[in-house]
C-alpha cells in the first residue's frame, strides 16, 4: 500500500479521523503504540455525550460539541451503537448558586443548546427522589454512550474503506523532507526501527501530541502547544439500580479545571462519582486511584446525594486529561490546525483534545477532512 496519510494514535479521535478520511483517500495508515486501539484516554472517561453547555462562545469546543452531539446520536441510532439519551441535571444546592444556573443557561443558548429547562426543588424531587437541590438546569440532549463500541464502529468503517491500523508501533519523530513529504520514524517493542514517507500527517496522539509536534521542529512553547496532565479519579457508588436515572452535576466552580465531582450512570446503571482534578507536574501516566480521596469525594457528592454513606464509595478508575491549561491558567480551546503557516504544509495537529473530545469525535473528523480539502 502506498501511504498517503499517516494518523498518529488510535484513540477515538484518530479512529474517527481514519473512518472519515478513508472514504475519499487511499493509503490511510493509523499507527498505535499500544497492542490495541483505545487503551488510553478514550477508555478512561465518563462516556457522556455532552450537549455543549459550558464552553466559550464560538470556540471549537462549543461548535464541535454541539455538532458532535447531533452526529453521534444519529450514528448511534443508524449503527445500533449502545447509548441512552438519559439527560442531565446541573444542581444548585445553595440559593446563591441559582444565579449561576441562569448564566450557564444563557451560555448554553449562545452555543446553540436549546433543549434546556429550569426545574424547581419540587420538580427535581419528582424526577430524582434521591437528589437534594433547590433548583436545577435540565439538559435533555445529554446522554451516555458505550465508548468502546463507538471506537469499534470507527475502526470497522476505516478498515472497510481500506485503511490499515498498525498496533505496537510508536512514532518516535516526524521529519520534514525536501519533496513536500514527511518521513515518519517508528520504533517497535523489540527496539527495531523503521521509517517511511507520507504526504499527510494527522497528529491524534492524545497525551503525546505536543511531543509529536515538537519532533517535527515546531516550537511548542512559542505556539502554546505544551500539554499539562491532570489526573481525574473516579469512585464507584454502591447503590441499588435506579438510585439515579439522570446524570447529576454540581454547579461548576469558577476557574476549576473540571466540572466538579459529578454522578454518572453507565449503560448497566452503575453509578460512579468523579472525576476530581489533580495536576501531574512530571507527566507520569499514573493511573492509580488514591483511596484516601474517598472522604473528599463523599463530601462533594453528599451535598446533592444526602442519603449516601462514605462506605458506599469504592476506588474505580482514573483518566488523564491532556490539557493546554496549567495551574492558574484560564481554560483553553482545542487546537486543530493545518500547519502550512508554520512551514509544515500537510501536517494537521490536534492538541489538547480533552473533554468533550469523545462527544465531538465525529465532528472533529469532518473538520480535519475539510482542512485537508482546503489544501488539496
Ligand atoms: C477523566 C476524563 C473524563 C472525560 N469524560 C468525557 C466525557 O464524558 N465525554 C466526552 O466527550 N469526553 C470526555 N473526556 C475526553 C475524551 O475522553 C477525550 O477527549 C478523547 O478520548 C480523546 O481521544 P484521543 O483519540 O484524542 O486521545 P487518546 O484516547 O489518548 O488516543 C491517543 C492515542 O495515541 C496513541 N499514541 C500516543 N503517542 C503515540 C506515539 N508516539 N506513537 C503511536 N501512538 C501514540 C496512544 O496510545 C493513544 O491510543 C474525558 C477525559 C478524561 C481524562
Coordinates of C-alpha atoms and ligand atoms in Angstrom, one line a residue:
X1 CA 0.0 0.0 0.0
X2 CA 1.4 3.4 -0.9
X3 CA 1.0 5.6 2.2
X4 CA -0.5 9.0 1.6
X5 CA -1.9 9.8 5.1
X6 CA -0.4 8.8 8.4
X7 CA -2.6 9.2 11.5
X8 CA -0.6 9.0 14.8
X9 CA -2.7 7.4 17.5
X10 CA -5.8 5.1 17.5
X11 CA -7.9 6.7 20.2
X12 CA -11.5 7.7 19.5
X13 CA -10.3 10.8 17.6
X14 CA -7.7 9.0 15.4
X15 CA -10.2 6.3 14.6
X16 CA -12.9 8.8 13.7
X17 CA -10.5 10.7 11.5
X18 CA -9.4 7.4 9.8
X19 CA -13.1 6.4 9.2
X20 CA -13.8 9.8 7.6
X21 CA -10.6 10.3 5.6
X22 CA -10.6 6.7 4.2
X23 CA -13.9 7.5 2.5
X24 CA -12.1 9.7 0.0
X25 CA -8.3 9.0 0.5
X26 CA -6.4 5.8 -0.4
X27 CA -3.4 4.8 1.6
X28 CA -4.5 5.8 5.1
X29 CA -2.4 4.3 7.9
X30 CA -3.1 4.5 11.6
X31 CA -0.1 3.9 14.0
X32 CA -0.8 3.0 17.6
X33 CA 1.9 2.4 20.3
X34 CA -0.3 0.0 22.3
X35 CA -1.4 -3.5 21.4
X36 CA -4.9 -2.4 20.5
X37 CA -6.9 0.8 19.8
X38 CA -8.5 2.9 22.5
X39 CA -6.4 1.9 25.6
X40 CA -5.6 5.4 26.9
X41 CA -7.9 8.4 27.5
X42 CA -10.6 7.2 25.2
X43 CA -11.4 4.3 27.5
X44 CA -10.8 6.2 30.7
X45 CA -13.6 8.8 30.8
X46 CA -17.2 9.4 31.8
X47 CA -18.7 8.2 28.5
X48 CA -21.0 11.2 28.5
X49 CA -22.4 12.6 25.2
X50 CA -22.2 16.3 26.2
X51 CA -24.7 18.9 25.0
X52 CA -22.2 21.8 24.6
X53 CA -23.3 23.8 27.6
X54 CA -20.2 25.3 29.3
X55 CA -17.7 26.2 26.5
X56 CA -16.8 29.7 25.4
X57 CA -19.0 31.0 22.6
X58 CA -17.5 30.5 19.1
X59 CA -14.8 28.1 20.5
X60 CA -14.0 24.9 18.7
X61 CA -15.1 23.0 21.8
X62 CA -18.6 24.6 21.6
X63 CA -19.1 24.2 17.9
X64 CA -17.7 20.7 17.6
X65 CA -19.5 19.5 20.7
X66 CA -22.9 20.8 19.6
X67 CA -22.4 19.4 16.1
X68 CA -20.8 16.2 17.5
X69 CA -23.7 15.6 19.8
X70 CA -26.1 15.6 16.9
X71 CA -23.9 13.5 14.7
X72 CA -23.2 11.0 17.5
X73 CA -26.9 10.3 18.3
X74 CA -27.6 9.9 14.5
X75 CA -24.7 7.5 14.2
X76 CA -25.7 5.5 17.3
X77 CA -29.3 5.2 16.0
X78 CA -28.2 4.2 12.5
X79 CA -25.5 1.8 13.6
X80 CA -27.0 0.5 16.8
X81 CA -24.2 1.7 19.0
X82 CA -25.4 1.3 22.6
X83 CA -26.3 4.7 24.1
X84 CA -29.0 6.4 26.1
X85 CA -30.4 9.9 25.9
X86 CA -30.8 10.0 29.7
X87 CA -30.5 13.7 30.3
X88 CA -28.5 15.6 32.9
X89 CA -29.3 17.9 35.9
X90 CA -26.9 20.7 36.9
X91 CA -28.0 21.2 40.5
X92 CA -27.9 24.3 42.8
X93 CA -27.6 23.1 46.4
X94 CA -27.4 26.7 47.8
X95 CA -29.7 29.6 46.9
X96 CA -26.8 31.7 45.7
X97 CA -25.9 29.1 43.0
X98 CA -29.3 29.7 41.3
X99 CA -27.9 32.8 39.6
X100 CA -25.0 30.7 38.2
X101 CA -27.5 28.3 36.7
X102 CA -29.1 31.2 34.8
X103 CA -25.7 32.2 33.5
X104 CA -25.0 28.7 32.4
X105 CA -28.3 28.6 30.6
X106 CA -27.5 31.8 28.7
X107 CA -24.1 30.5 27.7
X108 CA -25.6 27.2 26.5
X109 CA -28.2 29.0 24.4
X110 CA -25.5 31.1 22.8
X111 CA -23.8 27.9 21.9
X112 CA -27.0 26.6 20.2
X113 CA -28.1 24.2 23.0
X114 CA -31.8 24.7 23.1
X115 CA -33.1 21.6 25.0
X116 CA -32.8 23.1 28.5
X117 CA -35.3 23.6 31.2
X118 CA -35.0 25.2 34.7
X119 CA -36.5 23.0 37.4
X120 CA -37.8 23.8 40.9
X121 CA -37.0 21.8 44.0
X122 CA -40.4 20.0 43.7
X123 CA -39.8 19.1 40.1
X124 CA -36.3 17.7 40.9
X125 CA -37.8 15.6 43.7
X126 CA -40.3 14.1 41.3
X127 CA -37.7 13.3 38.8
X128 CA -34.9 12.2 41.1
X129 CA -36.1 11.4 44.7
X130 CA -32.6 10.8 46.0
X131 CA -31.3 14.2 44.8
X132 CA -31.5 17.3 47.0
X133 CA -31.3 20.7 45.3
X134 CA -33.1 24.0 45.4
X135 CA -33.0 24.4 41.6
X136 CA -31.6 22.6 38.6
X137 CA -30.9 23.1 34.9
X138 CA -32.1 20.1 33.0
X139 CA -30.4 19.2 29.7
X140 CA -32.3 16.6 27.8
X141 CA -29.8 16.3 25.0
X142 CA -27.0 15.0 27.3
X143 CA -26.6 11.2 27.3
X144 CA -24.3 8.3 27.7
X145 CA -22.5 6.0 25.2
X146 CA -20.6 2.7 25.0
X147 CA -17.3 4.3 24.0
X148 CA -15.6 1.0 23.1
X149 CA -18.4 0.1 20.7
X150 CA -18.1 3.6 19.1
X151 CA -14.4 3.1 18.6
X152 CA -15.1 -0.4 17.2
X153 CA -17.5 1.2 14.7
X154 CA -15.0 3.8 13.5
X155 CA -12.2 1.1 13.3
X156 CA -14.5 -1.2 11.2
X157 CA -15.5 1.7 8.8
X158 CA -11.9 2.6 8.3
X159 CA -10.9 -1.0 7.7
X160 CA -13.7 -1.5 5.2
X161 CA -12.6 1.6 3.3
X162 CA -9.0 0.2 3.0
X163 CA -7.3 2.0 5.9
X164 CA -4.7 0.0 7.9
X165 CA -4.3 0.0 11.7
X166 CA -0.8 -1.0 12.9
X167 CA -0.6 -1.6 16.6
X168 CA 2.7 -2.0 18.7
X169 CA 4.2 0.9 16.7
X170 CA 5.4 4.0 18.4
X171 CA 6.1 7.1 16.3
X172 CA 9.4 8.5 17.5
X173 CA 9.6 11.5 15.3
X174 CA 8.3 13.1 12.1
X175 CA 10.8 14.7 9.8
X176 CA 10.2 17.2 7.0
X177 CA 11.7 16.1 3.7
X178 CA 12.6 18.3 0.7
X179 CA 9.8 17.0 -1.5
X180 CA 6.8 18.3 0.4
X181 CA 6.5 14.9 2.2
X182 CA 7.3 13.8 5.7
X183 CA 9.5 10.9 6.9
X184 CA 7.8 9.0 9.8
X185 CA 10.2 7.3 12.1
X186 CA 8.8 4.4 14.2
X187 CA 10.1 2.0 16.8
X188 CA 8.7 -1.4 17.6
X189 CA 8.5 -3.1 21.0
X190 CA 11.7 -5.1 20.3
X191 CA 13.6 -1.9 19.7
X192 CA 13.8 -2.3 15.9
X193 CA 13.2 0.9 14.0
X194 CA 11.8 1.8 10.5
X195 CA 10.8 4.8 8.5
X196 CA 8.6 5.7 5.6
X197 CA 7.3 8.7 3.7
X198 CA 3.8 10.2 3.9
X199 CA 2.2 13.3 2.3
X200 CA -0.2 14.0 5.2
X201 CA 0.4 13.6 8.9
X202 CA -2.6 13.8 11.2
X203 CA -1.3 14.0 14.8
X204 CA -4.0 12.5 17.1
X205 CA -1.5 11.2 19.7
X206 CA -3.5 12.5 22.7
X207 CA -1.2 12.8 25.7
X208 CA 1.8 12.7 23.4
X209 CA 0.5 15.1 20.7
X210 CA 2.7 18.0 21.8
X211 CA 5.8 15.9 21.7
X212 CA 4.9 14.6 18.2
X213 CA 4.5 18.3 17.1
X214 CA 7.9 19.2 18.8
X215 CA 9.6 16.3 17.0
X216 CA 8.7 18.0 13.7
X217 CA 10.5 21.1 14.7
X218 CA 7.5 23.1 16.0
X219 CA 8.4 25.3 19.0
X220 CA 5.6 24.1 21.2
X221 CA 6.2 26.8 23.9
X222 CA 6.1 29.7 21.4
X223 CA 2.9 28.2 19.8
X224 CA 1.2 27.4 23.1
X225 CA 1.1 23.7 22.3
X226 CA 2.7 22.3 25.5
X227 CA 0.4 19.9 27.3
X228 CA -0.2 19.6 31.1
X229 CA -1.5 16.4 32.6
X230 CA -4.4 16.5 35.0
X231 CA -5.4 13.2 36.6
X232 CA -9.1 12.5 37.2
X233 CA -10.1 9.7 39.6
X234 CA -13.5 8.0 40.0
X235 CA -15.1 6.1 42.8
X236 CA -18.0 3.7 42.1
X237 CA -21.1 4.3 44.3
X238 CA -22.6 1.1 45.6
X239 CA -26.3 1.9 45.4
X240 CA -29.4 0.0 44.2
X241 CA -30.2 0.0 40.5
X242 CA -32.2 3.1 39.6
X243 CA -30.9 5.2 42.5
X244 CA -30.5 8.0 40.0
X245 CA -31.7 7.9 36.4
X246 CA -30.1 11.1 35.1
X247 CA -26.5 12.4 35.3
X248 CA -26.2 14.8 38.2
X249 CA -23.6 17.6 38.1
X250 CA -22.9 20.3 40.7
X251 CA -22.6 23.9 39.6
X252 CA -19.0 24.3 38.3
X253 CA -16.6 26.3 40.4
X254 CA -15.0 29.4 38.7
X255 CA -11.6 28.5 37.1
X256 CA -11.9 24.9 38.1
X257 CA -10.2 22.6 35.6
X258 CA -13.1 20.1 35.6
X259 CA -16.8 20.2 36.1
X260 CA -16.7 19.2 39.7
X261 CA -17.3 15.7 41.2
X262 CA -20.5 14.6 39.4
X263 CA -22.6 11.4 39.5
X264 CA -22.8 9.5 36.2
X265 CA -24.6 6.3 35.3
X266 CA -23.4 3.8 32.7
X267 CA -25.5 1.7 30.4
X268 CA -25.8 -1.0 33.0
X269 CA -27.0 1.6 35.5
X270 CA -23.9 1.5 37.7
X271 CA -23.2 4.9 39.4
X272 CA -19.8 6.4 39.5
X273 CA -18.6 9.7 41.1
X274 CA -15.8 11.8 39.6
X275 CA -13.6 12.9 38.2
X276 CA -11.6 15.1 40.5
X277 CA -8.6 17.0 39.1
X278 CA -5.0 16.6 40.3
X279 CA -2.1 18.2 38.4
X280 CA 0.7 15.8 37.5
X281 CA 3.7 18.1 37.1
X282 CA 6.1 15.3 36.0
X283 CA 3.7 14.0 33.3
X284 CA 3.8 10.4 34.5
X285 CA 1.0 8.1 33.3
X286 CA -0.2 7.5 36.9
X287 CA -3.5 5.6 36.7
X288 CA -3.7 4.6 40.4
X289 CA -6.7 5.7 42.4
X290 CA -5.8 7.3 45.7
X291 CA -8.2 5.5 48.2
X292 CA -7.5 8.4 50.7
X293 CA -9.6 10.6 48.4
X294 CA -12.8 8.8 49.4
X295 CA -13.7 11.3 52.1
X296 CA -13.4 14.3 49.8
X297 CA -15.5 12.5 47.1
X298 CA -18.1 11.7 49.7
X299 CA -18.2 15.3 50.9
X300 CA -18.6 16.6 47.4
X301 CA -21.3 14.2 46.4
X302 CA -23.4 14.2 49.6
X303 CA -24.2 17.8 49.0
X304 CA -26.6 16.7 46.3
X305 CA -27.0 13.0 47.3
X306 CA -27.5 13.3 51.0
X307 CA -28.6 9.7 51.5
X308 CA -25.3 8.1 50.6
X309 CA -22.7 6.9 53.1
X310 CA -18.9 7.0 52.8
X311 CA -18.7 3.2 52.9
X312 CA -20.6 3.0 49.6
X313 CA -17.7 4.5 47.7
X314 CA -15.0 2.3 46.2
X315 CA -12.0 3.2 44.1
X316 CA -12.9 2.7 40.4
X317 CA -10.6 4.1 37.7
X318 CA -8.5 7.1 36.5
X319 CA -8.2 9.0 33.3
X320 CA -5.6 11.7 32.5
X321 CA -6.7 14.9 30.8
X322 CA -4.3 16.3 28.1
X323 CA -4.8 20.0 28.9
X324 CA -3.2 23.1 27.5
X325 CA -4.0 24.8 30.8
X326 CA -1.6 24.6 33.6
X327 CA -2.5 25.5 37.2
X328 CA -3.8 29.1 37.5
X329 CA -4.4 29.4 33.7
X330 CA -7.9 30.1 32.2
X331 CA -9.5 27.3 30.2
X332 CA -8.1 26.7 26.7
X333 CA -9.8 25.6 23.4
X334 CA -8.9 22.6 21.3
X335 CA -6.0 23.1 18.9
X336 CA -6.9 21.7 15.4
X337 CA -4.5 23.3 13.0
X338 CA -3.2 22.7 9.5
X339 CA 0.4 23.9 9.8
X340 CA 1.2 25.5 6.5
X341 CA 1.6 28.9 8.2
X342 CA 4.3 27.4 10.4
X343 CA 6.1 25.8 7.4
X344 CA 4.6 22.4 7.7
X345 CA 2.0 22.0 4.9
X346 CA 0.1 18.7 5.1
X347 CA 0.5 18.4 8.9
X348 CA -2.6 18.6 11.0
X349 CA -2.0 18.9 14.7
X350 CA -4.8 18.0 17.2
X351 CA -3.6 19.1 20.6
X352 CA -5.4 19.5 23.9
X353 CA -8.3 17.2 22.9
X354 CA -9.7 16.8 26.4
X355 CA -13.5 16.7 27.2
X356 CA -15.7 16.9 25.1
X357 CA -13.4 15.1 22.6
X358 CA -15.4 11.8 22.8
X359 CA -18.7 13.6 22.0
X360 CA -17.0 15.7 19.3
X361 CA -15.1 12.9 17.7
X362 CA -17.2 12.6 14.5
X363 CA -17.4 16.4 14.1
X364 CA -13.6 16.7 14.7
X365 CA -13.1 14.1 11.9
X366 CA -15.2 16.1 9.5
X367 CA -13.4 19.3 10.4
X368 CA -10.0 17.6 9.7
X369 CA -11.3 16.4 6.4
X370 CA -12.4 19.9 5.5
X371 CA -8.9 21.3 6.4
X372 CA -7.3 18.8 4.1
X373 CA -9.8 19.5 1.3
X374 CA -8.8 23.2 1.5
X375 CA -5.1 22.3 0.9
X376 CA -5.7 19.8 -1.9
Ligands
LIG1 C1 -11.3 11.8 33.2 C2 -11.9 12.1 31.8 C3 -13.2 12.2 31.6 C4 -13.7 12.5 30.3 N1 -15.1 12.4 30.1 C5 -15.5 12.7 28.9 C6 -16.9 12.6 28.6 O1 -17.7 12.2 29.4 N2 -17.4 13.0 27.4 C7 -16.5 13.4 26.4 O2 -17.0 13.8 25.3 N3 -15.2 13.4 26.6 C8 -14.7 13.1 27.8 N4 -13.3 13.1 28.0 C9 -12.4 13.5 27.0 C10 -12.2 12.3 26.0 O3 -12.0 11.1 26.7 C11 -11.0 12.6 25.1 O4 -11.2 13.9 24.5 C12 -10.8 11.6 24.0 O5 -10.8 10.3 24.5 C13 -9.5 11.9 23.3 O6 -9.3 11.0 22.3 P1 -7.9 10.9 21.5 O7 -8.1 9.9 20.5 O8 -7.6 12.3 21.1 O9 -6.9 10.5 22.6 P2 -6.4 9.1 23.2 O10 -7.6 8.2 23.5 O11 -5.4 9.4 24.3 O12 -5.7 8.4 22.0 C14 -4.4 8.8 21.6 C15 -3.7 7.5 21.1 O13 -2.4 7.9 20.6 C16 -1.5 6.9 21.0 N5 -0.2 7.4 20.9 C17 0.4 8.4 21.7 N6 1.6 8.6 21.3 C18 1.9 7.8 20.3 C19 3.1 7.6 19.5 N7 4.2 8.3 19.7 N8 3.0 6.6 18.5 C20 1.9 5.9 18.3 N9 0.8 6.1 19.1 C21 0.8 7.0 20.0 C22 -2.0 6.5 22.4 O14 -1.5 5.2 22.7 C23 -3.5 6.6 22.2 O15 -4.1 5.3 21.9 C24 -12.8 12.8 29.3 C25 -11.4 12.7 29.5 C26 -11.0 12.4 30.8 C27 -9.5 12.3 31.0

